[in-house]
Amino acid sequence: MRVAIIDYGSGNLRSATKAFERAARESGLDHAEIDLTNDAARVASADRIVLPGVGAYADCRAGLDGLPGMREALIEAVEKQAKPFLGICVGMQLMASRGLEKSVTSGFGWVKGDVVKMEPKDAALKVPQIGWNTLTLARPHPLFAGIETGPDGLHAYFVHSYHLAAELPEDVVATSDYGGAVTAFVAHENKAGAQFHPEKSQKLGLALLSNFLTWKP
Amino acid sequence: MTLKARVIPCLDVKDGRVVKGVSFVNLVDAGDPVDAARAYDAAGADELCFLDITASSDGRETIFDVVARTAEQCFMPLTVGGGVRAIADIRKLLLAGADKVSINSAAVRDPDFVAQAADKFGDQCIVVSLDCKQTAPEKWEIFTHGGRNATGIDALDFAQAMVKRGAGELLVTSMDRDGGKIGYDIALTRAIADRVPVPVIASGGVGTLDHMVEGVKDGRANAVLAASIFHFGTHTIEEAKRHMAAHGIPVRLD
């Protein structure tokens, strides 16, 4: 099995790669190849695809579109062949219809809704939300198998000012409470996305990445 | 169920080694940064901060290697600062494995650099580090270059200006307190935390666990940073967190 992590010059790619390698080792998937690549053909032929992302929405989108054939490779592998996809942070936000950070930028439209600035009801809460928060599962999902959630559950690491306001409640798998419910995890068919950083979320993160490596949507 | 207060050990790194100064001088070797990072990762630190205090540009290249080797083993958020002057520096640090970068002198010299960095990498990635010295009651001045250069800039004005430019977080260090183990400058921390909409990290002066409680409760910081109290084994991260929890501060203990 080969997992393509798309390298479009955005963000903490080494962390994501190393975390996947460790998750593969710990799940006994020693044969799994974690392939950090900017080559559209390698993405199209991968078994699983991960889109990380740190940065401004428009900049990430432009970086991705700057890779020849990458948009088409994603359509082929993720939309047509329905291979398992995981977006992380801005990689997750790119799954939305549009991003409204700094300018209006179109996303992939895999999860209906816009990426909007967070406005916590409690004015004392700071934006960006930076740090560790617990998750509330809106519905069971295979990627959260064996992961303890809820107020006494494990924590996930968030760093974000914007979140995906999903139009369809069924697309939202988990939320975190930050002066109101903030979208923490979305899934639509074979496409999943984490607003938090699983590659930085220690126990919870490694468990989720392991689940992704064996996920059969 | 809420966002937890963060406990952040800070590693001052010079020529690839951890050092800890008292008021930024008298550096004492405290070991290999990658070993230290691994130990803090296992101990449940919420984030790790590397501050590169290397003077020469040659020596500064070592920080990329330190960050890369740390990111290979640690699955915790990593903030790296010191000598960040150009967009290319930020990209290189992020590619090596940093999650956030902290900007100090360059932000004072060219506030628009912070805006460019925030546009490029997102506000959440850009920490502006403020080294502050008290000049009068409720008044503090910004210093740069490891505390050597006075700027004449008012710290509270500067904090607000940086957030307007796109700083996603402020690391507020009291130079009067740093290394003194007499507690954070609470008035400074609170004055800034109350004025800005972004998270504030209190830094400089931790000597006891009560100081960390004060940083959050009285200083209204979202995170507390400490160095020597952890490096030399006076307290563990878990002791710090349990102490904070006992004083009603939500912390992560997984």
Tab-separated table of C-alpha atoms in Angstrom:
chain	number	residue	atom	x	y	z
A	1	MET	CA	0.000	0.000	0.000
A	2	ARG	CA	1.231	3.470	-0.859
A	3	VAL	CA	-0.001	6.627	0.854
A	4	ALA	CA	0.641	9.830	-1.074
A	5	ILE	CA	1.086	12.939	1.012
A	6	ILE	CA	0.763	15.857	-1.341
A	7	ASP	CA	3.698	18.252	-1.179
A	8	TYR	CA	2.619	21.612	-2.512
A	9	GLY	CA	5.064	23.675	-0.523
A	10	SER	CA	2.667	24.159	2.331
A	11	GLY	CA	3.332	23.534	5.915
A	12	ASN	CA	4.660	20.914	8.226
A	13	LEU	CA	5.159	18.162	5.693
A	14	ARG	CA	7.917	16.412	7.570
A	15	SER	CA	5.763	16.111	10.695
A	16	ALA	CA	2.915	14.632	8.716
A	17	THR	CA	5.183	12.135	6.956
A	18	LYS	CA	6.887	11.035	10.166
A	19	ALA	CA	3.586	10.656	11.997
A	20	PHE	CA	2.194	8.440	9.214
A	21	GLU	CA	5.350	6.320	9.225
A	22	ARG	CA	4.996	5.798	12.960
A	23	ALA	CA	1.276	5.049	12.697
A	24	ALA	CA	2.013	2.465	9.992
A	25	ARG	CA	4.708	0.835	12.140
A	26	GLU	CA	2.480	0.739	15.192
A	27	SER	CA	-0.403	-0.831	13.244
A	28	GLY	CA	1.857	-3.544	11.877
A	29	LEU	CA	1.652	-2.088	8.367
A	30	ASP	CA	5.393	-2.151	7.892
A	31	HIS	CA	4.956	-2.575	4.158
A	32	ALA	CA	3.077	0.711	3.844
A	33	GLU	CA	4.998	3.265	1.847
A	34	ILE	CA	4.544	6.879	2.909
A	35	ASP	CA	5.217	8.874	-0.212
A	36	LEU	CA	5.666	12.633	0.128
A	37	THR	CA	5.257	13.781	-3.436
A	38	ASN	CA	4.429	16.705	-5.708
A	39	ASP	CA	3.998	14.399	-8.697
A	40	ALA	CA	0.400	14.239	-9.912
A	41	ALA	CA	0.888	10.789	-11.451
A	42	ARG	CA	2.074	9.359	-8.129
A	43	VAL	CA	-0.961	10.870	-6.404
A	44	ALA	CA	-3.330	9.456	-9.012
A	45	SER	CA	-1.873	5.953	-8.604
A	46	ALA	CA	-1.602	5.984	-4.770
A	47	ASP	CA	-3.863	3.814	-2.619
A	48	ARG	CA	-4.592	6.562	-0.120
A	49	ILE	CA	-4.187	10.301	-0.351
A	50	VAL	CA	-3.413	12.890	2.309
A	51	LEU	CA	-3.599	16.637	1.791
A	52	PRO	CA	-1.914	18.551	4.604
A	53	GLY	CA	-1.955	22.309	4.765
A	54	VAL	CA	-0.691	25.131	6.865
A	55	GLY	CA	-1.172	28.638	5.643
A	56	ALA	CA	-3.656	31.022	4.213
A	57	TYR	CA	-6.508	29.446	2.215
A	58	ALA	CA	-5.884	31.259	-1.061
A	59	ASP	CA	-2.155	30.653	-0.855
A	60	CYS	CA	-2.659	26.915	-0.289
A	61	ARG	CA	-5.120	26.670	-3.146
A	62	ALA	CA	-2.752	28.511	-5.464
A	63	GLY	CA	0.125	26.273	-4.380
A	64	LEU	CA	-1.890	23.152	-5.134
A	65	ASP	CA	-3.145	24.469	-8.479
A	66	GLY	CA	0.467	25.332	-9.346
A	67	LEU	CA	1.356	21.629	-9.521
A	68	PRO	CA	0.767	20.404	-13.084
A	69	GLY	CA	-2.078	17.900	-13.288
A	70	MET	CA	-2.671	17.743	-9.524
A	71	ARG	CA	-6.268	18.953	-9.616
A	72	GLU	CA	-7.077	16.336	-12.269
A	73	ALA	CA	-5.234	13.657	-10.300
A	74	LEU	CA	-7.374	14.419	-7.246
A	75	ILE	CA	-10.572	14.300	-9.284
A	76	GLU	CA	-9.551	10.970	-10.785
A	77	ALA	CA	-8.361	9.281	-7.602
A	78	VAL	CA	-10.700	10.770	-5.011
A	79	GLU	CA	-13.868	11.613	-6.912
A	80	LYS	CA	-13.924	8.896	-9.591
A	81	GLN	CA	-12.029	5.998	-8.014
A	82	ALA	CA	-13.203	6.874	-4.483
A	83	LYS	CA	-9.854	6.243	-2.822
A	84	PRO	CA	-9.620	7.145	0.862
A	85	PHE	CA	-8.707	10.809	1.308
A	86	LEU	CA	-7.700	12.710	4.425
A	87	GLY	CA	-7.376	16.489	4.528
A	88	ILE	CA	-5.594	18.107	7.434
A	89	CYS	CA	-6.190	21.670	8.641
A	90	VAL	CA	-6.255	23.842	5.506
A	91	GLY	CA	-6.192	20.575	3.546
A	92	MET	CA	-9.524	19.812	5.224
A	93	GLN	CA	-10.821	23.326	4.623
A	94	LEU	CA	-10.068	22.962	0.896
A	95	MET	CA	-12.743	20.239	0.838
A	96	ALA	CA	-15.385	22.947	1.359
A	97	SER	CA	-17.282	24.851	-1.329
A	98	ARG	CA	-15.449	28.112	-0.640
A	99	GLY	CA	-12.926	29.700	1.687
A	100	LEU	CA	-13.583	33.236	2.892
A	101	GLU	CA	-10.151	33.922	4.413
A	102	LYS	CA	-8.828	37.286	3.192
A	103	SER	CA	-10.551	36.745	-0.177
A	104	VAL	CA	-13.166	34.394	-1.642
A	105	THR	CA	-11.481	31.248	-2.959
A	106	SER	CA	-13.223	28.189	-4.318
A	107	GLY	CA	-12.584	24.829	-2.688
A	108	PHE	CA	-13.180	21.316	-4.028
A	109	GLY	CA	-16.864	21.333	-3.081
A	110	TRP	CA	-16.698	17.870	-1.492
A	111	VAL	CA	-18.288	19.113	1.715
A	112	LYS	CA	-20.954	21.738	1.136
A	113	GLY	CA	-20.313	24.914	3.107
A	114	ASP	CA	-17.973	27.857	3.521
A	115	VAL	CA	-14.817	28.228	5.580
A	116	VAL	CA	-15.599	31.197	7.815
A	117	LYS	CA	-13.875	33.147	10.589
A	118	MET	CA	-14.621	31.764	14.037
A	119	GLU	CA	-16.640	34.043	16.264
A	120	PRO	CA	-16.762	32.524	19.755
A	121	LYS	CA	-19.803	33.601	21.763
A	122	ASP	CA	-17.601	34.170	24.791
A	123	ALA	CA	-15.680	37.378	24.020
A	124	ALA	CA	-12.871	36.330	26.376
A	125	LEU	CA	-11.958	33.475	24.014
A	126	LYS	CA	-9.074	34.294	21.723
A	127	VAL	CA	-8.894	33.710	17.967
A	128	PRO	CA	-6.968	31.804	16.645
A	129	GLN	CA	-7.915	28.845	18.770
A	130	ILE	CA	-4.456	27.499	19.615
A	131	GLY	CA	-4.053	24.438	21.773
A	132	TRP	CA	-5.609	21.230	22.982
A	133	ASN	CA	-9.333	20.637	23.055
A	134	THR	CA	-11.563	17.597	23.437
A	135	LEU	CA	-13.973	16.398	20.746
A	136	THR	CA	-17.680	15.632	20.696
A	137	LEU	CA	-18.630	12.938	18.204
A	138	ALA	CA	-21.734	13.845	16.234
A	139	ARG	CA	-21.933	10.347	14.808
A	140	PRO	CA	-19.805	7.216	14.939
A	141	HIS	CA	-17.169	6.988	12.238
A	142	PRO	CA	-14.579	4.262	11.517
A	143	LEU	CA	-11.741	6.796	11.779
A	144	PHE	CA	-12.625	7.314	15.443
A	145	ALA	CA	-12.800	3.601	16.276
A	146	GLY	CA	-11.224	2.967	19.661
A	147	ILE	CA	-10.652	6.686	20.315
A	148	GLU	CA	-12.030	8.050	23.525
A	149	THR	CA	-13.928	11.300	22.879
A	150	GLY	CA	-16.130	13.571	24.985
A	151	PRO	CA	-15.194	15.869	27.882
A	152	ASP	CA	-13.046	13.235	29.576
A	153	GLY	CA	-11.613	11.859	26.354
A	154	LEU	CA	-8.359	12.426	24.546
A	155	HIS	CA	-7.320	15.854	23.280
A	156	ALA	CA	-6.637	17.089	19.754
A	157	TYR	CA	-4.327	19.966	18.844
A	158	PHE	CA	-5.919	22.900	17.039
A	159	VAL	CA	-4.351	25.968	15.440
A	160	HIS	CA	-6.915	27.878	13.395
A	161	SER	CA	-8.887	31.081	12.987
A	162	TYR	CA	-11.375	29.757	10.428
A	163	HIS	CA	-13.566	26.695	10.414
A	164	LEU	CA	-15.772	24.844	7.964
A	165	ALA	CA	-19.416	25.774	8.479
A	166	ALA	CA	-20.930	22.653	6.875
A	167	GLU	CA	-24.364	22.939	5.303
A	168	LEU	CA	-25.253	19.288	5.843
A	169	PRO	CA	-25.186	18.158	9.478
A	170	GLU	CA	-24.419	14.593	8.356
A	171	ASP	CA	-21.045	15.717	6.983
A	172	VAL	CA	-19.908	16.760	10.478
A	173	VAL	CA	-18.380	13.852	12.402
A	174	ALA	CA	-16.939	15.750	15.369
A	175	THR	CA	-17.002	19.206	16.874
A	176	SER	CA	-15.044	20.949	19.581
A	177	ASP	CA	-16.478	23.515	21.929
A	178	TYR	CA	-14.937	26.956	21.597
A	179	GLY	CA	-17.630	29.457	22.491
A	180	GLY	CA	-19.996	27.313	20.436
A	181	ALA	CA	-19.510	24.222	18.327
A	182	VAL	CA	-16.535	24.413	15.957
A	183	THR	CA	-16.243	21.860	13.143
A	184	ALA	CA	-13.400	19.537	14.099
A	185	PHE	CA	-13.851	16.628	11.690
A	186	VAL	CA	-15.857	16.130	8.504
A	187	ALA	CA	-16.481	13.098	6.345
A	188	HIS	CA	-18.376	12.554	3.142
A	189	GLU	CA	-18.160	9.071	1.641
A	190	ASN	CA	-14.436	8.331	1.038
A	191	LYS	CA	-13.367	11.876	1.898
A	192	ALA	CA	-12.483	12.826	5.455
A	193	GLY	CA	-10.896	15.904	6.957
A	194	ALA	CA	-9.546	17.028	10.328
A	195	GLN	CA	-9.444	20.672	11.331
A	196	PHE	CA	-7.069	19.709	14.127
A	197	HIS	CA	-3.596	18.330	13.508
A	198	PRO	CA	-3.578	14.542	13.970
A	199	GLU	CA	0.171	14.547	13.255
A	200	LYS	CA	0.611	16.750	16.335
A	201	SER	CA	-2.079	15.247	18.532
A	202	GLN	CA	0.032	12.529	20.115
A	203	LYS	CA	-2.169	9.623	21.288
A	204	LEU	CA	-5.418	10.652	19.606
A	205	GLY	CA	-3.609	11.633	16.426
A	206	LEU	CA	-1.647	8.432	15.972
A	207	ALA	CA	-4.771	6.352	16.598
A	208	LEU	CA	-6.688	8.325	13.985
A	209	LEU	CA	-3.896	8.023	11.408
A	210	SER	CA	-3.722	4.268	12.061
A	211	ASN	CA	-7.460	4.036	11.484
A	212	PHE	CA	-7.091	5.953	8.227
A	213	LEU	CA	-4.456	3.504	6.993
A	214	THR	CA	-6.939	0.629	7.270
A	215	TRP	CA	-10.133	2.550	6.470
A	216	LYS	CA	-12.401	0.930	3.876
A	217	PRO	CA	-14.986	3.579	3.028
B	1	MET	CA	-14.932	20.792	27.949
B	2	THR	CA	-12.833	23.620	26.792
B	3	LEU	CA	-9.517	24.638	25.365
B	4	LYS	CA	-6.803	23.820	27.882
B	5	ALA	CA	-4.112	26.127	29.226
B	6	ARG	CA	-0.805	25.141	27.658
B	7	VAL	CA	2.457	24.407	29.425
B	8	ILE	CA	5.398	25.106	27.115
B	9	PRO	CA	8.999	24.284	27.927
B	10	CYS	CA	11.354	26.591	26.084
B	11	LEU	CA	14.759	25.520	24.881
B	12	ASP	CA	17.213	28.318	24.213
B	13	VAL	CA	19.506	26.872	21.563
B	14	LYS	CA	22.967	28.211	20.764
B	15	ASP	CA	25.095	26.568	18.072
B	16	GLY	CA	22.892	23.481	18.279
B	17	ARG	CA	22.989	23.064	22.079
B	18	VAL	CA	20.454	23.962	24.758
B	19	VAL	CA	21.559	26.773	27.017
B	20	LYS	CA	19.714	28.801	29.584
B	21	GLY	CA	20.786	32.261	30.515
B	22	VAL	CA	19.981	34.379	33.503
B	23	SER	CA	18.747	37.674	32.072
B	24	PHE	CA	20.136	36.521	28.712
B	25	VAL	CA	23.767	36.122	29.880
B	26	ASN	CA	25.809	33.528	31.813
B	27	LEU	CA	24.811	30.673	29.544
B	28	VAL	CA	24.856	27.217	31.092
B	29	ASP	CA	24.872	24.088	28.933
B	30	ALA	CA	21.710	22.095	29.494
B	31	GLY	CA	22.217	19.458	26.853
B	32	ASP	CA	21.199	18.207	23.466
B	33	PRO	CA	18.009	19.834	22.160
B	34	VAL	CA	16.718	16.705	20.446
B	35	ASP	CA	17.096	14.646	23.635
B	36	ALA	CA	15.359	17.371	25.581
B	37	ALA	CA	12.549	17.558	23.024
B	38	ARG	CA	12.024	13.808	23.180
B	39	ALA	CA	11.866	13.892	26.971
B	40	TYR	CA	9.331	16.742	26.961
B	41	ASP	CA	7.239	14.988	24.306
B	42	ALA	CA	7.030	11.885	26.497
B	43	ALA	CA	6.336	14.010	29.580
B	44	GLY	CA	3.207	15.517	28.027
B	45	ALA	CA	4.351	19.046	27.212
B	46	ASP	CA	1.638	20.820	25.238
B	47	GLU	CA	4.074	22.482	22.888
B	48	LEU	CA	7.779	23.001	22.618
B	49	CYS	CA	9.559	26.243	21.877
B	50	PHE	CA	13.039	26.427	20.369
B	51	LEU	CA	14.612	29.833	20.578
B	52	ASP	CA	17.777	30.058	18.500
B	53	ILE	CA	20.057	32.558	20.196
B	54	THR	CA	23.041	31.826	17.958
B	55	ALA	CA	24.750	35.025	16.887
B	56	SER	CA	26.520	33.938	13.699
B	57	SER	CA	24.677	33.066	10.538
B	58	ASP	CA	26.901	29.973	10.141
B	59	GLY	CA	25.864	28.645	13.518
B	60	ARG	CA	22.267	29.428	12.814
B	61	GLU	CA	22.085	26.797	10.091
B	62	THR	CA	22.251	24.196	12.854
B	63	ILE	CA	18.741	25.077	14.012
B	64	PHE	CA	17.246	23.619	10.822
B	65	ASP	CA	18.924	20.321	11.578
B	66	VAL	CA	17.790	20.430	15.217
B	67	VAL	CA	14.212	21.143	14.140
B	68	ALA	CA	14.280	18.405	11.522
B	69	ARG	CA	15.675	15.807	13.908
B	70	THR	CA	13.143	16.811	16.567
B	71	ALA	CA	10.230	16.600	14.160
B	72	GLU	CA	11.299	13.071	13.224
B	73	GLN	CA	10.631	11.879	16.753
B	74	CYS	CA	8.200	14.262	18.395
B	75	PHE	CA	4.541	14.546	17.588
B	76	MET	CA	3.993	17.721	19.506
B	77	PRO	CA	3.631	21.260	18.213
B	78	LEU	CA	6.897	23.075	17.733
B	79	THR	CA	7.483	26.833	17.665
B	80	VAL	CA	10.849	28.058	16.479
B	81	GLY	CA	12.215	31.574	16.815
B	82	GLY	CA	15.452	33.497	16.637
B	83	GLY	CA	16.935	35.051	13.530
B	84	VAL	CA	13.738	34.815	11.479
B	85	ARG	CA	14.163	37.668	8.997
B	86	ALA	CA	12.732	36.599	5.659
B	87	ILE	CA	9.836	34.660	4.169
B	88	ALA	CA	12.410	32.095	3.021
B	89	ASP	CA	13.521	31.548	6.668
B	90	ILE	CA	9.933	30.772	7.646
B	91	ARG	CA	9.380	28.367	4.789
B	92	LYS	CA	12.607	26.559	5.607
B	93	LEU	CA	11.648	26.181	9.263
B	94	LEU	CA	8.161	24.934	8.399
B	95	LEU	CA	9.592	22.438	5.940
B	96	ALA	CA	12.024	21.239	8.600
B	97	GLY	CA	9.108	20.510	10.928
B	98	ALA	CA	8.205	23.710	12.781
B	99	ASP	CA	4.505	24.451	13.189
B	100	LYS	CA	4.820	28.088	14.150
B	101	VAL	CA	7.605	30.604	13.911
B	102	SER	CA	8.325	33.388	16.296
B	103	ILE	CA	9.481	36.768	14.998
B	104	ASN	CA	11.190	39.346	17.194
B	105	SER	CA	13.742	41.853	15.888
B	106	ALA	CA	12.487	41.682	12.301
B	107	ALA	CA	8.995	42.651	13.451
B	108	VAL	CA	10.341	45.793	15.069
B	109	ARG	CA	12.519	46.723	12.106
B	110	ASP	CA	9.782	46.110	9.554
B	111	PRO	CA	6.251	45.601	10.902
B	112	ASP	CA	5.086	44.844	7.361
B	113	PHE	CA	7.209	41.706	7.410
B	114	VAL	CA	4.714	40.313	9.915
B	115	ALA	CA	1.868	41.161	7.547
B	116	GLN	CA	3.620	39.464	4.628
B	117	ALA	CA	4.355	36.390	6.715
B	118	ALA	CA	0.754	36.174	7.943
B	119	ASP	CA	-0.569	36.543	4.401
B	120	LYS	CA	1.706	33.790	3.188
B	121	PHE	CA	1.474	31.267	6.008
B	122	GLY	CA	-1.710	32.261	7.820
B	123	ASP	CA	-2.021	34.247	11.057
B	124	GLN	CA	-2.021	31.083	13.153
B	125	CYS	CA	1.547	30.348	12.101
B	126	ILE	CA	3.040	33.687	13.114
B	127	VAL	CA	4.019	34.340	16.723
B	128	VAL	CA	5.454	37.743	17.522
B	129	SER	CA	7.842	37.687	20.435
B	130	LEU	CA	7.973	40.799	22.614
B	131	ASP	CA	10.951	41.339	24.903
B	132	CYS	CA	9.776	43.950	27.378
B	133	LYS	CA	11.411	46.002	30.118
B	134	GLN	CA	9.468	48.093	32.582
B	135	THR	CA	10.226	51.823	32.387
B	136	ALA	CA	7.496	53.232	34.675
B	137	PRO	CA	4.429	51.895	36.480
B	138	GLU	CA	2.190	50.234	33.849
B	139	LYS	CA	4.719	51.123	31.122
B	140	TRP	CA	7.055	48.799	29.278
B	141	GLU	CA	9.511	49.224	26.402
B	142	ILE	CA	10.312	46.779	23.594
B	143	PHE	CA	13.895	45.523	23.291
B	144	THR	CA	15.443	43.569	20.419
B	145	HIS	CA	18.521	41.486	19.614
B	146	GLY	CA	18.282	39.270	22.663
B	147	GLY	CA	17.552	42.255	24.874
B	148	ARG	CA	20.562	44.321	23.865
B	149	ASN	CA	18.859	47.076	21.902
B	150	ALA	CA	16.309	49.502	23.314
B	151	THR	CA	13.784	50.671	20.749
B	152	GLY	CA	11.807	53.385	22.525
B	153	ILE	CA	8.630	51.548	21.429
B	154	ASP	CA	5.824	51.152	23.948
B	155	ALA	CA	5.107	47.457	24.475
B	156	LEU	CA	1.322	47.769	24.682
B	157	ASP	CA	1.112	49.844	21.498
B	158	PHE	CA	3.436	47.430	19.741
B	159	ALA	CA	1.399	44.399	20.824
B	160	GLN	CA	-1.735	45.867	19.300
B	161	ALA	CA	0.066	46.938	16.145
B	162	MET	CA	1.442	43.423	15.649
B	163	VAL	CA	-1.981	41.825	15.983
B	164	LYS	CA	-3.347	44.280	13.398
B	165	ARG	CA	-0.554	43.162	11.072
B	166	GLY	CA	-1.601	39.533	11.482
B	167	ALA	CA	0.285	38.076	14.448
B	168	GLY	CA	-1.685	35.023	15.552
B	169	GLU	CA	-0.143	34.821	18.987
B	170	LEU	CA	2.104	36.937	21.225
B	171	LEU	CA	4.979	35.604	23.295
B	172	VAL	CA	5.424	38.172	26.053
B	173	THR	CA	8.747	38.012	27.891
B	174	SER	CA	9.627	40.195	30.821
B	175	MET	CA	13.323	40.940	30.556
B	176	ASP	CA	13.282	42.215	34.116
B	177	ARG	CA	12.124	38.840	35.325
B	178	ASP	CA	13.733	36.404	32.891
B	179	GLY	CA	15.901	33.897	34.721
B	180	GLY	CA	15.096	35.574	38.062
B	181	LYS	CA	12.677	32.877	39.320
B	182	ILE	CA	10.482	35.502	40.987
B	183	GLY	CA	7.427	34.987	38.791
B	184	TYR	CA	6.072	36.454	35.557
B	185	ASP	CA	5.488	40.177	35.270
B	186	ILE	CA	1.763	39.748	35.824
B	187	ALA	CA	0.866	43.390	35.219
B	188	LEU	CA	2.615	43.264	31.828
B	189	THR	CA	1.071	39.943	30.823
B	190	ARG	CA	-2.406	41.050	31.786
B	191	ALA	CA	-2.094	44.490	30.208
B	192	ILE	CA	-1.311	42.837	26.875
B	193	ALA	CA	-3.732	39.904	27.213
B	194	ASP	CA	-6.589	42.315	27.929
B	195	ARG	CA	-5.765	44.437	24.898
B	196	VAL	CA	-5.411	41.818	22.155
B	197	PRO	CA	-7.855	39.270	20.687
B	198	VAL	CA	-5.145	36.640	20.106
B	199	PRO	CA	-3.619	34.170	22.590
B	200	VAL	CA	-0.805	35.333	24.845
B	201	ILE	CA	2.070	33.203	26.138
B	202	ALA	CA	3.538	34.398	29.444
B	203	SER	CA	7.309	34.113	29.649
B	204	GLY	CA	10.189	35.124	31.857
B	205	GLY	CA	10.586	34.568	35.556
B	206	VAL	CA	9.063	31.210	36.532
B	207	GLY	CA	10.587	29.843	39.732
B	208	THR	CA	7.667	27.963	41.299
B	209	LEU	CA	4.522	26.199	40.140
B	210	ASP	CA	2.428	28.942	41.742
B	211	HIS	CA	3.955	31.349	39.236
B	212	MET	CA	2.412	29.332	36.411
B	213	VAL	CA	-0.991	29.452	38.093
B	214	GLU	CA	-0.628	33.231	38.467
B	215	GLY	CA	0.320	33.594	34.794
B	216	VAL	CA	-3.018	32.107	33.724
B	217	LYS	CA	-5.297	33.315	36.507
B	218	ASP	CA	-3.955	36.811	37.143
B	219	GLY	CA	-2.032	37.441	33.938
B	220	ARG	CA	-4.827	35.929	31.783
B	221	ALA	CA	-2.258	34.164	29.631
B	222	ASN	CA	-3.431	31.261	27.459
B	223	ALA	CA	-0.123	29.473	27.822
B	224	VAL	CA	2.779	29.542	30.237
B	225	LEU	CA	6.356	29.129	29.132
B	226	ALA	CA	9.242	28.076	31.351
B	227	ALA	CA	12.791	26.897	30.949
B	228	SER	CA	15.093	26.263	33.878
B	229	ILE	CA	12.374	24.984	36.226
B	230	PHE	CA	11.960	22.060	33.803
B	231	HIS	CA	15.445	21.721	32.329
B	232	PHE	CA	17.128	21.199	35.652
B	233	GLY	CA	14.466	18.851	36.964
B	234	THR	CA	13.054	21.123	39.673
B	235	HIS	CA	9.574	20.162	38.489
B	236	THR	CA	8.098	17.905	35.836
B	237	ILE	CA	5.518	18.976	33.257
B	238	GLU	CA	2.992	16.731	34.967
B	239	GLU	CA	3.611	18.327	38.366
B	240	ALA	CA	3.055	21.714	36.801
B	241	LYS	CA	-0.191	20.605	35.200
B	242	ARG	CA	-1.533	18.876	38.293
B	243	HIS	CA	-0.748	21.979	40.303
B	244	MET	CA	-2.588	24.150	37.798
B	245	ALA	CA	-5.534	21.727	37.745
B	246	ALA	CA	-5.688	21.829	41.553
B	247	HIS	CA	-6.119	25.589	41.221
B	248	GLY	CA	-9.033	25.218	38.833
B	249	ILE	CA	-7.174	25.720	35.546
B	250	PRO	CA	-8.208	23.246	32.813
B	251	VAL	CA	-5.178	21.342	31.545
B	252	ARG	CA	-4.579	18.319	29.347
B	253	LEU	CA	-3.403	15.223	31.158
B	254	ASP	CA	-3.621	12.560	28.388
